[in-house]
Amino acid sequence: MPAVGDPASADPASAGSTSAGSTSADAASAGQASVGAAASEPVGGDASRNGAAGLRLTPDTVLILAVKSQDTEAALRSWADLPVVGGGTAAQRLPLLTAQNGVANERAAARLFDRVYPVTVWLPATHLEPGRVVANGHPYSGMLHLGVFPSGTDETAEQIGADLVASRILAPVRADAMRWKYGKLLRNLGNGIEALFGRSAGAGPAPHADLFEAVRVEGEAVLTAAGISYTSGAEEAAERGDQVQAVPVGGGQRQGGSTWQSLARDAGSAETDYLNGEIVLLGRLHGVPTPVNAAVQRAVRRAVRERIPAGGFPRAELDVLLR
Ligand SMILES: CC(C)(CO)C(=O)C(=O)O
C-alpha cells in the first residue's frame, strides 16, 4: 500500500515517504514521517520537494494528513482534486488518514474527502530543526488508534493498522475512533501550558499543576455538556502500558510536546486554537464557562505573535488574563 510524500513543502515532519501535505507540521503530528528514520537521521527525499503535481496517485495510495490543524484546510485543498490513475480524484477515491491532534480535522476532511480515517496520535517525537525528526518512543515508536469517520471500521483500516504494526507502531483499529480523539484532546489541553512555562525540573509538585487541572476540569465539563464521549486517561494508559515510553535519543531527553516544539522552532503558529480553543468553542456552544482554556489560548497566541521563546512566558501575565 504505497503512500505519498509532501507536496507543499520540504517540511521534515511531512517529508517521509508516507505523509501528505504540510505547511507547519511538527513531530507530534508527524506520525509516519518518523517511521523508519534512524532515530535522529534527517528524513525527506525528492518526493517531498516535487509538489503534489509531480506525484502519481494510484488507487492503492493512502494519504496521511500530518500537518497541524491550522494547516489542514490548505493541505486538503492541495490534494482533493488530484487525479488518480484509472479515474476519479483523490477526494473521491483515496483513504485520507487524519493523524493529528484535535478533533476539527475530520469534519474539514469529510467536507471534501469521501473516505476519512481518524487517527489518535500518541507518538512522542521531536522536531526542532529542518530535516530532522527524532522518534523518542520505545519499544514502539507510537500508538495510533484508527477507525472510520464518523464511526466504524473497514478492511482498509485493518490493513493500514497491520502495516503500521509491522513498522513498529501500535495501531489498534477502533469503531469509536473519535471517542479516542476526544480523550486525547483532553490530554492535549496541557500542551499550551507546557509551551508557555516549560517542563518541571527536578522533584516536587509539578509547577502550574493548578492550570493543568483547571483546563482538564473545564474540558470534561464541556464534553459532558455537549454529550460527547471520550476515553479516560486511565483507559488510554492501560491500553498503552509501557509499550511507548519516551526515551532519550543521542543523549538528549525529549524536551517538550508538540506545542512547546512549535514555540521552540519559532514556527509562526501553534495548534492551541484547535486544542484549548476547541474547548472554548464547545463551551460557548453549550453555555459552559471556560476561562482557563481561553486564557491559555490567548497567552499562546501572544507568545507566537511576540516570538516569546518556549518556556519563557511569565506566569504573572497569564494570571492577569485569568482575573
Ligand atoms: C502525546 C504527545 C506528547 C505525543 O503524541 C502529544 O500529543 C504532543 O506532543 O502533542
Tab-separated table of C-alpha atoms and ligand atoms in Angstrom:
chain	number	residue	atom	x	y	z
A	1	MET	CA	0.000	0.000	0.000
A	2	PRO	CA	2.098	2.953	-1.148
A	3	ALA	CA	1.595	6.391	0.265
A	4	VAL	CA	2.713	9.755	-0.922
A	5	GLY	CA	5.180	12.420	0.086
A	6	ASP	CA	4.516	16.005	0.966
A	7	PRO	CA	3.577	18.196	-1.950
A	8	ALA	CA	3.625	21.577	-0.378
A	9	SER	CA	6.949	21.909	1.295
A	10	ALA	CA	10.105	20.225	2.336
A	11	ASP	CA	8.912	20.330	5.922
A	12	PRO	CA	10.696	17.467	7.626
A	13	ALA	CA	7.717	16.237	9.552
A	14	SER	CA	5.799	15.523	6.433
A	15	ALA	CA	8.683	14.697	4.209
A	16	GLY	CA	8.717	10.999	4.959
A	17	SER	CA	7.514	8.726	2.273
A	18	THR	CA	4.050	8.439	3.687
A	19	SER	CA	2.797	11.846	4.776
A	20	ALA	CA	0.573	14.175	2.836
A	21	GLY	CA	0.569	17.935	2.767
A	22	SER	CA	2.261	20.279	5.151
A	23	THR	CA	2.950	23.831	5.978
A	24	SER	CA	3.870	23.664	9.638
A	25	ALA	CA	3.633	20.093	10.826
A	26	ASP	CA	5.598	19.123	13.858
A	27	ALA	CA	6.700	15.970	15.478
A	28	ALA	CA	3.516	15.124	17.320
A	29	SER	CA	1.619	15.113	14.080
A	30	ALA	CA	4.415	13.699	12.021
A	31	GLY	CA	3.306	10.137	12.623
A	32	GLN	CA	4.680	8.217	9.725
A	33	ALA	CA	7.382	10.721	8.990
A	34	SER	CA	9.495	9.390	11.803
A	35	VAL	CA	8.929	5.769	10.958
A	36	GLY	CA	11.992	4.142	9.610
A	37	ALA	CA	14.072	7.239	10.157
A	38	ALA	CA	17.078	6.026	12.066
A	39	ALA	CA	16.303	7.776	15.312
A	40	SER	CA	17.720	11.161	14.512
A	41	GLU	CA	18.777	10.888	10.920
A	42	PRO	CA	17.449	13.522	8.519
A	43	VAL	CA	14.361	12.405	6.654
A	44	GLY	CA	12.962	13.548	3.366
A	45	GLY	CA	13.504	12.909	-0.266
A	46	ASP	CA	12.716	14.008	-3.756
A	47	ALA	CA	9.027	13.284	-3.483
A	48	SER	CA	8.724	15.845	-0.713
A	49	ARG	CA	10.069	18.553	-2.952
A	50	ASN	CA	8.337	17.695	-6.215
A	51	GLY	CA	4.971	19.106	-5.262
A	52	ALA	CA	1.651	17.337	-5.460
A	53	ALA	CA	1.533	17.631	-9.231
A	54	GLY	CA	4.693	15.555	-9.575
A	55	LEU	CA	3.227	12.553	-7.824
A	56	ARG	CA	1.460	9.603	-9.328
A	57	LEU	CA	-1.545	8.664	-7.232
A	58	THR	CA	-2.616	5.080	-7.719
A	59	PRO	CA	-5.822	3.558	-6.343
A	60	ASP	CA	-3.902	1.907	-3.510
A	61	THR	CA	-2.301	5.167	-2.327
A	62	VAL	CA	-3.049	6.160	1.263
A	63	LEU	CA	-2.938	9.859	2.141
A	64	ILE	CA	-1.849	10.729	5.674
A	65	LEU	CA	-2.649	14.236	6.804
A	66	ALA	CA	0.062	15.026	9.328
A	67	VAL	CA	0.000	18.804	9.482
A	68	LYS	CA	-1.069	20.961	12.385
A	69	SER	CA	-4.804	21.602	12.466
A	70	GLN	CA	-4.349	25.228	11.424
A	71	ASP	CA	-2.843	23.989	8.156
A	72	THR	CA	-5.422	21.339	7.402
A	73	GLU	CA	-7.593	23.373	5.040
A	74	ALA	CA	-4.662	24.295	2.807
A	75	ALA	CA	-3.362	20.736	2.697
A	76	LEU	CA	-6.790	19.316	1.882
A	77	ARG	CA	-7.273	21.803	-0.915
A	78	SER	CA	-3.927	20.925	-2.465
A	79	TRP	CA	-4.787	17.239	-2.559
A	80	ALA	CA	-8.516	16.911	-3.142
A	81	ASP	CA	-8.725	17.348	-6.907
A	82	LEU	CA	-5.594	15.499	-7.957
A	83	PRO	CA	-6.299	12.742	-10.443
A	84	VAL	CA	-5.911	9.088	-9.519
A	85	VAL	CA	-4.652	6.616	-12.103
A	86	GLY	CA	-7.676	4.856	-13.626
A	87	GLY	CA	-10.068	7.742	-12.990
A	88	GLY	CA	-11.542	9.930	-10.287
A	89	THR	CA	-9.847	12.284	-7.844
A	90	ALA	CA	-8.022	11.812	-4.568
A	91	ALA	CA	-11.051	13.132	-2.685
A	92	GLN	CA	-13.327	10.613	-4.369
A	93	ARG	CA	-11.140	7.566	-4.210
A	94	LEU	CA	-8.315	7.607	-1.715
A	95	PRO	CA	-8.406	6.957	2.023
A	96	LEU	CA	-7.271	10.021	3.970
A	97	LEU	CA	-5.917	9.488	7.486
A	98	THR	CA	-6.124	12.452	9.856
A	99	ALA	CA	-3.063	11.702	12.015
A	100	GLN	CA	-3.339	14.886	14.050
A	101	ASN	CA	-4.178	16.229	17.456
A	102	GLY	CA	-7.533	17.973	17.850
A	103	VAL	CA	-10.944	16.981	16.573
A	104	ALA	CA	-11.691	19.540	13.849
A	105	ASN	CA	-9.723	17.882	11.075
A	106	GLU	CA	-12.135	15.042	10.420
A	107	ARG	CA	-15.054	17.357	9.699
A	108	ALA	CA	-12.872	19.536	7.484
A	109	ALA	CA	-11.641	16.469	5.608
A	110	ALA	CA	-15.096	14.949	5.238
A	111	ARG	CA	-16.263	18.129	3.533
A	112	LEU	CA	-14.034	17.147	0.611
A	113	PHE	CA	-12.938	13.544	1.013
A	114	ASP	CA	-15.236	10.565	0.854
A	115	ARG	CA	-13.043	8.233	2.911
A	116	VAL	CA	-11.786	9.760	6.153
A	117	TYR	CA	-9.970	7.728	8.835
A	118	PRO	CA	-9.431	9.461	12.203
A	119	VAL	CA	-6.115	8.616	13.854
A	120	THR	CA	-5.358	9.367	17.512
A	121	VAL	CA	-1.669	10.155	17.682
A	122	TRP	CA	0.272	9.070	20.716
A	123	LEU	CA	3.769	9.428	19.360
A	124	PRO	CA	6.453	11.095	21.439
A	125	ALA	CA	8.729	12.594	18.836
A	126	THR	CA	10.841	15.684	18.456
A	127	HIS	CA	11.171	18.029	15.533
A	128	LEU	CA	13.276	21.082	16.288
A	129	GLU	CA	15.358	21.595	13.185
A	130	PRO	CA	14.680	21.309	9.471
A	131	GLY	CA	15.087	17.817	8.073
A	132	ARG	CA	15.248	16.001	11.393
A	133	VAL	CA	12.546	14.114	13.267
A	134	VAL	CA	13.561	12.152	16.342
A	135	ALA	CA	11.379	9.200	17.284
A	136	ASN	CA	11.613	9.016	21.087
A	137	GLY	CA	9.038	6.225	21.529
A	138	HIS	CA	10.344	2.849	22.726
A	139	PRO	CA	9.938	-0.096	22.259
A	140	TYR	CA	7.217	1.035	19.842
A	141	SER	CA	7.549	4.443	18.189
A	142	GLY	CA	3.942	5.285	18.886
A	143	MET	CA	0.374	4.160	19.251
A	144	LEU	CA	-2.119	5.268	16.630
A	145	HIS	CA	-5.739	4.336	17.260
A	146	LEU	CA	-7.578	4.443	13.971
A	147	GLY	CA	-11.006	3.827	12.521
A	148	VAL	CA	-13.532	5.126	10.046
A	149	PHE	CA	-15.122	8.579	10.346
A	150	PRO	CA	-17.616	9.161	11.858
A	151	SER	CA	-17.621	5.612	13.264
A	152	GLY	CA	-16.963	2.016	12.340
A	153	THR	CA	-14.096	0.076	10.844
A	154	ASP	CA	-13.390	-1.481	7.490
A	155	GLU	CA	-10.870	-3.600	5.649
A	156	THR	CA	-8.736	-0.598	4.728
A	157	ALA	CA	-8.410	0.432	8.372
A	158	GLU	CA	-7.456	-3.133	9.287
A	159	GLN	CA	-4.821	-3.301	6.572
A	160	ILE	CA	-3.326	0.081	7.446
A	161	GLY	CA	-3.260	-0.986	11.099
A	162	ALA	CA	-1.396	-4.177	10.186
A	163	ASP	CA	1.115	-2.220	8.067
A	164	LEU	CA	1.746	0.201	10.926
A	165	VAL	CA	2.315	-2.599	13.412
A	166	ALA	CA	4.852	-4.095	11.017
A	167	SER	CA	6.725	-0.785	11.152
A	168	ARG	CA	6.859	-0.655	14.977
A	169	ILE	CA	3.803	1.483	15.554
A	170	LEU	CA	0.935	0.033	17.535
A	171	ALA	CA	-2.310	0.661	15.699
A	172	PRO	CA	-5.479	-0.627	17.342
A	173	VAL	CA	-8.463	-0.350	14.996
A	174	ARG	CA	-11.488	1.137	16.759
A	175	ALA	CA	-15.113	1.543	15.774
A	176	ASP	CA	-15.225	4.559	18.114
A	177	ALA	CA	-12.092	6.307	16.861
A	178	MET	CA	-13.492	9.778	17.637
A	179	ARG	CA	-14.041	8.836	21.283
A	180	TRP	CA	-10.283	8.224	21.464
A	181	LYS	CA	-9.599	11.524	19.750
A	182	TYR	CA	-11.753	13.452	22.227
A	183	GLY	CA	-9.942	11.720	25.094
A	184	LYS	CA	-6.633	12.724	23.574
A	185	LEU	CA	-7.922	16.283	23.166
A	186	LEU	CA	-8.314	16.446	26.948
A	187	ARG	CA	-4.761	15.183	27.391
A	188	ASN	CA	-3.506	17.847	24.963
A	189	LEU	CA	-5.047	20.751	26.906
A	190	GLY	CA	-1.812	20.961	28.893
A	191	ASN	CA	0.301	21.383	25.750
A	192	GLY	CA	-0.092	25.157	25.767
A	193	ILE	CA	0.785	25.393	29.469
A	194	GLU	CA	3.968	23.421	28.908
A	195	ALA	CA	4.794	25.567	25.874
A	196	LEU	CA	4.354	28.754	27.899
A	197	PHE	CA	6.170	27.770	31.073
A	198	GLY	CA	8.365	24.789	30.187
A	199	ARG	CA	8.758	21.445	31.888
A	200	SER	CA	9.233	20.841	35.563
A	201	ALA	CA	12.867	20.398	36.520
A	202	GLY	CA	13.587	18.172	39.472
A	203	ALA	CA	11.294	16.571	42.024
A	204	GLY	CA	8.398	18.045	43.946
A	205	PRO	CA	4.925	19.145	42.928
A	206	ALA	CA	4.696	19.999	39.261
A	207	PRO	CA	4.690	23.746	38.763
A	208	HIS	CA	1.464	25.072	37.276
A	209	ALA	CA	-0.383	21.907	38.381
A	210	ASP	CA	-3.340	24.178	39.155
A	211	LEU	CA	-3.561	25.141	35.498
A	212	PHE	CA	-3.250	21.590	34.182
A	213	GLU	CA	-6.056	20.548	36.492
A	214	ALA	CA	-8.263	23.530	35.609
A	215	VAL	CA	-8.076	23.071	31.830
A	216	ARG	CA	-8.895	19.375	32.228
A	217	VAL	CA	-11.849	20.011	34.522
A	218	GLU	CA	-13.243	22.624	32.123
A	219	GLY	CA	-12.669	20.281	29.195
A	220	GLU	CA	-14.518	17.403	30.820
A	221	ALA	CA	-17.406	19.677	31.806
A	222	VAL	CA	-17.722	20.931	28.250
A	223	LEU	CA	-17.616	17.480	26.643
A	224	THR	CA	-20.175	16.201	29.138
A	225	ALA	CA	-22.481	19.163	28.456
A	226	ALA	CA	-22.097	18.547	24.719
A	227	GLY	CA	-22.905	14.835	25.133
A	228	ILE	CA	-19.567	13.846	23.618
A	229	SER	CA	-17.970	10.659	24.907
A	230	TYR	CA	-14.249	10.443	25.471
A	231	THR	CA	-11.692	7.960	26.718
A	232	SER	CA	-10.313	8.446	30.211
A	233	GLY	CA	-6.622	8.884	30.913
A	234	ALA	CA	-6.683	5.560	32.765
A	235	GLU	CA	-8.224	3.743	29.797
A	236	GLU	CA	-5.614	5.189	27.464
A	237	ALA	CA	-2.738	4.454	29.813
A	238	ALA	CA	-3.901	0.877	30.373
A	239	GLU	CA	-4.067	0.308	26.634
A	240	ARG	CA	-0.590	1.676	26.091
A	241	GLY	CA	1.082	0.143	29.145
A	242	ASP	CA	4.803	0.689	28.861
A	243	GLN	CA	4.893	-0.043	25.165
A	244	VAL	CA	5.551	3.571	24.102
A	245	GLN	CA	7.918	5.208	26.526
A	246	ALA	CA	9.663	8.458	25.684
A	247	VAL	CA	13.372	7.663	25.879
A	248	PRO	CA	16.375	9.920	25.290
A	249	VAL	CA	17.872	9.668	21.812
A	250	GLY	CA	21.502	10.555	21.166
A	251	GLY	CA	21.882	11.587	24.785
A	252	GLY	CA	19.072	14.116	24.601
A	253	GLN	CA	15.797	13.901	26.541
A	254	ARG	CA	12.584	14.877	24.779
A	255	GLN	CA	12.281	18.457	25.957
A	256	GLY	CA	8.628	19.135	25.314
A	257	GLY	CA	5.462	18.229	23.454
A	258	SER	CA	4.293	19.402	20.077
A	259	THR	CA	3.162	22.904	21.078
A	260	TRP	CA	6.356	23.500	23.042
A	261	GLN	CA	8.237	22.451	19.907
A	262	SER	CA	6.267	24.926	17.782
A	263	LEU	CA	7.436	27.775	20.039
A	264	ALA	CA	10.952	26.351	20.262
A	265	ARG	CA	11.137	26.281	16.465
A	266	ASP	CA	9.568	29.732	16.209
A	267	ALA	CA	7.196	28.068	13.759
A	268	GLY	CA	4.986	31.143	13.436
A	269	SER	CA	1.825	29.344	14.538
A	270	ALA	CA	0.667	26.885	17.173
A	271	GLU	CA	-2.179	24.422	17.386
A	272	THR	CA	-3.722	25.848	20.558
A	273	ASP	CA	-6.782	27.296	18.794
A	274	TYR	CA	-7.715	23.681	17.997
A	275	LEU	CA	-6.864	22.267	21.442
A	276	ASN	CA	-7.839	24.712	24.219
A	277	GLY	CA	-9.722	26.657	21.544
A	278	GLU	CA	-11.887	23.616	20.767
A	279	ILE	CA	-12.960	23.533	24.423
A	280	VAL	CA	-13.619	27.273	24.350
A	281	LEU	CA	-15.750	26.861	21.222
A	282	LEU	CA	-17.752	23.972	22.670
A	283	GLY	CA	-18.130	25.911	25.916
A	284	ARG	CA	-19.663	28.815	24.011
A	285	LEU	CA	-21.978	26.485	22.110
A	286	HIS	CA	-23.164	24.731	25.250
A	287	GLY	CA	-23.114	27.533	27.813
A	288	VAL	CA	-20.169	26.260	29.874
A	289	PRO	CA	-17.578	28.830	31.058
A	290	THR	CA	-14.001	28.005	30.052
A	291	PRO	CA	-11.888	30.896	31.410
A	292	VAL	CA	-8.670	28.949	31.923
A	293	ASN	CA	-8.640	27.355	28.477
A	294	ALA	CA	-9.403	30.774	26.987
A	295	ALA	CA	-6.532	32.383	28.915
A	296	VAL	CA	-4.071	29.683	27.824
A	297	GLN	CA	-5.229	30.086	24.233
A	298	ARG	CA	-4.741	33.864	24.345
A	299	ALA	CA	-1.349	33.569	26.020
A	300	VAL	CA	-0.051	31.104	23.411
A	301	ARG	CA	-1.327	33.342	20.626
A	302	ARG	CA	0.627	36.171	22.209
A	303	ALA	CA	3.732	34.017	22.620
A	304	VAL	CA	3.612	33.142	18.909
A	305	ARG	CA	2.953	36.737	17.862
A	306	GLU	CA	5.680	38.236	20.040
A	307	ARG	CA	8.066	35.337	19.452
A	308	ILE	CA	8.390	34.612	23.166
A	309	PRO	CA	10.632	31.533	23.436
A	310	ALA	CA	9.242	28.203	24.617
A	311	GLY	CA	9.021	28.193	28.401
A	312	GLY	CA	9.657	31.952	28.640
A	313	PHE	CA	6.151	33.289	29.302
A	314	PRO	CA	5.799	34.996	32.699
A	315	ARG	CA	3.211	33.209	34.851
A	316	ALA	CA	2.061	36.540	36.305
A	317	GLU	CA	0.912	37.602	32.858
A	318	LEU	CA	-1.270	34.553	32.481
A	319	ASP	CA	-2.714	35.259	35.908
A	320	VAL	CA	-3.683	38.728	34.662
A	321	LEU	CA	-5.635	37.095	31.839
A	322	LEU	CA	-7.461	34.978	34.411
A	323	ARG	CA	-8.711	37.916	36.507
B	1	LIG	C1	1.272	12.601	23.371
B	1	LIG	C2	2.167	13.572	22.656
B	1	LIG	C3	3.180	14.021	23.655
B	1	LIG	C4	2.853	12.845	21.525
B	1	LIG	O1	1.919	12.278	20.643
B	1	LIG	C5	1.419	14.727	22.079
B	1	LIG	O2	0.276	14.612	21.796
B	1	LIG	C6	2.031	16.027	21.780
B	1	LIG	O3	3.234	16.212	21.916
B	1	LIG	O4	1.276	16.907	21.361
